[in-house]
Amino acid sequence: MIHRGVEFSVTQVAIGIWAWRFQIGDRAFTGRTEAKLNLLAIRRVELRIDRELKKIQQQQARENDKD
């Protein structure tokens, strides 16, 4: 699946447990989440991607302010 240009995967490990993975640049992010529905697990990963992209944007903005 792709969210905001970031490819990610979500797989069920056990009932209600989902493993997820995505990569931004050379950094890989992995984890697990608890959710009864796969759509909820997917949404949680999308929110995590949004947070990581926002962090990167803020870091880049700070670096540009220094110049």
PDB file of C-alpha atoms in Angstrom:
ATOM      1  CA  MET A   1       0.000   0.000   0.000  1.00  0.00           C
ATOM      2  CA  ILE A   2       1.095   3.605  -0.478  1.00  0.00           C
ATOM      3  CA  HIS A   3       0.317   6.638   1.683  1.00  0.00           C
ATOM      4  CA  ARG A   4       1.683  10.080   0.746  1.00  0.00           C
ATOM      5  CA  GLY A   5       4.240   8.455  -1.512  1.00  0.00           C
ATOM      6  CA  VAL A   6       5.501   6.069   1.186  1.00  0.00           C
ATOM      7  CA  GLU A   7       5.067   2.370   0.568  1.00  0.00           C
ATOM      8  CA  PHE A   8       4.062   0.378   3.647  1.00  0.00           C
ATOM      9  CA  SER A   9       2.861  -3.062   4.619  1.00  0.00           C
ATOM     10  CA  VAL A  10       0.571  -4.327   7.355  1.00  0.00           C
ATOM     11  CA  THR A  11       0.295  -8.050   8.075  1.00  0.00           C
ATOM     12  CA  GLN A  12      -1.674  -9.919  10.688  1.00  0.00           C
ATOM     13  CA  VAL A  13       0.589 -11.743  13.142  1.00  0.00           C
ATOM     14  CA  ALA A  14      -2.121 -13.082  15.454  1.00  0.00           C
ATOM     15  CA  ILE A  15      -5.759 -12.338  16.128  1.00  0.00           C
ATOM     16  CA  GLY A  16      -5.893  -8.606  16.769  1.00  0.00           C
ATOM     17  CA  ILE A  17      -2.135  -8.090  16.346  1.00  0.00           C
ATOM     18  CA  TRP A  18      -0.711  -6.455  13.215  1.00  0.00           C
ATOM     19  CA  ALA A  19       2.918  -5.963  12.209  1.00  0.00           C
ATOM     20  CA  TRP A  20       3.729  -2.966  10.054  1.00  0.00           C
ATOM     21  CA  ARG A  21       6.715  -1.664   8.130  1.00  0.00           C
ATOM     22  CA  PHE A  22       7.577   1.363   6.037  1.00  0.00           C
ATOM     23  CA  GLN A  23      10.677   3.157   4.851  1.00  0.00           C
ATOM     24  CA  ILE A  24      11.392   6.855   4.378  1.00  0.00           C
ATOM     25  CA  GLY A  25      14.709   7.485   2.701  1.00  0.00           C
ATOM     26  CA  ASP A  26      17.260   5.169   4.240  1.00  0.00           C
ATOM     27  CA  ARG A  27      15.369   4.803   7.544  1.00  0.00           C
ATOM     28  CA  ALA A  28      13.128   1.787   8.054  1.00  0.00           C
ATOM     29  CA  PHE A  29      10.318   1.876  10.609  1.00  0.00           C
ATOM     30  CA  THR A  30       8.708  -1.258  12.013  1.00  0.00           C
ATOM     31  CA  GLY A  31       6.285  -2.036  14.770  1.00  0.00           C
ATOM     32  CA  ARG A  32       3.144  -3.733  15.923  1.00  0.00           C
ATOM     33  CA  THR A  33      -0.296  -2.500  16.766  1.00  0.00           C
ATOM     34  CA  GLU A  34      -3.411  -3.994  18.292  1.00  0.00           C
ATOM     35  CA  ALA A  35      -6.622  -3.627  16.324  1.00  0.00           C
ATOM     36  CA  LYS A  36      -9.598  -5.822  15.627  1.00  0.00           C
ATOM     37  CA  LEU A  37      -9.987  -4.532  12.074  1.00  0.00           C
ATOM     38  CA  ASN A  38      -7.304  -4.375   9.429  1.00  0.00           C
ATOM     39  CA  LEU A  39      -8.548  -0.945   8.321  1.00  0.00           C
ATOM     40  CA  LEU A  40      -7.879   0.434  11.801  1.00  0.00           C
ATOM     41  CA  ALA A  41      -4.361  -1.020  11.770  1.00  0.00           C
ATOM     42  CA  ILE A  42      -3.769   0.524   8.341  1.00  0.00           C
ATOM     43  CA  ARG A  43      -5.021   3.915   9.538  1.00  0.00           C
ATOM     44  CA  ARG A  44      -2.678   3.818  12.528  1.00  0.00           C
ATOM     45  CA  VAL A  45       0.280   3.191  10.229  1.00  0.00           C
ATOM     46  CA  GLU A  46      -0.824   6.044   7.967  1.00  0.00           C
ATOM     47  CA  LEU A  47      -0.917   8.358  10.987  1.00  0.00           C
ATOM     48  CA  ARG A  48       2.576   7.227  11.972  1.00  0.00           C
ATOM     49  CA  ILE A  49       3.815   7.960   8.441  1.00  0.00           C
ATOM     50  CA  ASP A  50       2.252  11.431   8.680  1.00  0.00           C
ATOM     51  CA  ARG A  51       4.084  12.084  11.980  1.00  0.00           C
ATOM     52  CA  GLU A  52       7.435  10.974  10.580  1.00  0.00           C
ATOM     53  CA  LEU A  53       6.997  13.077   7.429  1.00  0.00           C
ATOM     54  CA  LYS A  54       6.102  16.092   9.570  1.00  0.00           C
ATOM     55  CA  LYS A  55       9.251  15.588  11.676  1.00  0.00           C
ATOM     56  CA  ILE A  56      11.361  15.518   8.533  1.00  0.00           C
ATOM     57  CA  GLN A  57       9.727  18.695   7.214  1.00  0.00           C
ATOM     58  CA  GLN A  58      10.347  20.483  10.512  1.00  0.00           C
ATOM     59  CA  GLN A  59      14.007  19.411  10.547  1.00  0.00           C
ATOM     60  CA  GLN A  60      14.464  20.628   6.982  1.00  0.00           C
ATOM     61  CA  ALA A  61      12.812  23.946   7.836  1.00  0.00           C
ATOM     62  CA  ARG A  62      15.168  24.414  10.811  1.00  0.00           C
ATOM     63  CA  GLU A  63      18.169  23.616   8.619  1.00  0.00           C
ATOM     64  CA  ASN A  64      16.994  26.144   6.017  1.00  0.00           C
ATOM     65  CA  ASP A  65      16.551  28.809   8.731  1.00  0.00           C
ATOM     66  CA  LYS A  66      20.181  28.342   9.787  1.00  0.00           C
ATOM     67  CA  ASP A  67      21.413  29.162   6.279  1.00  0.00           C
TER      68      ASP A  67
END
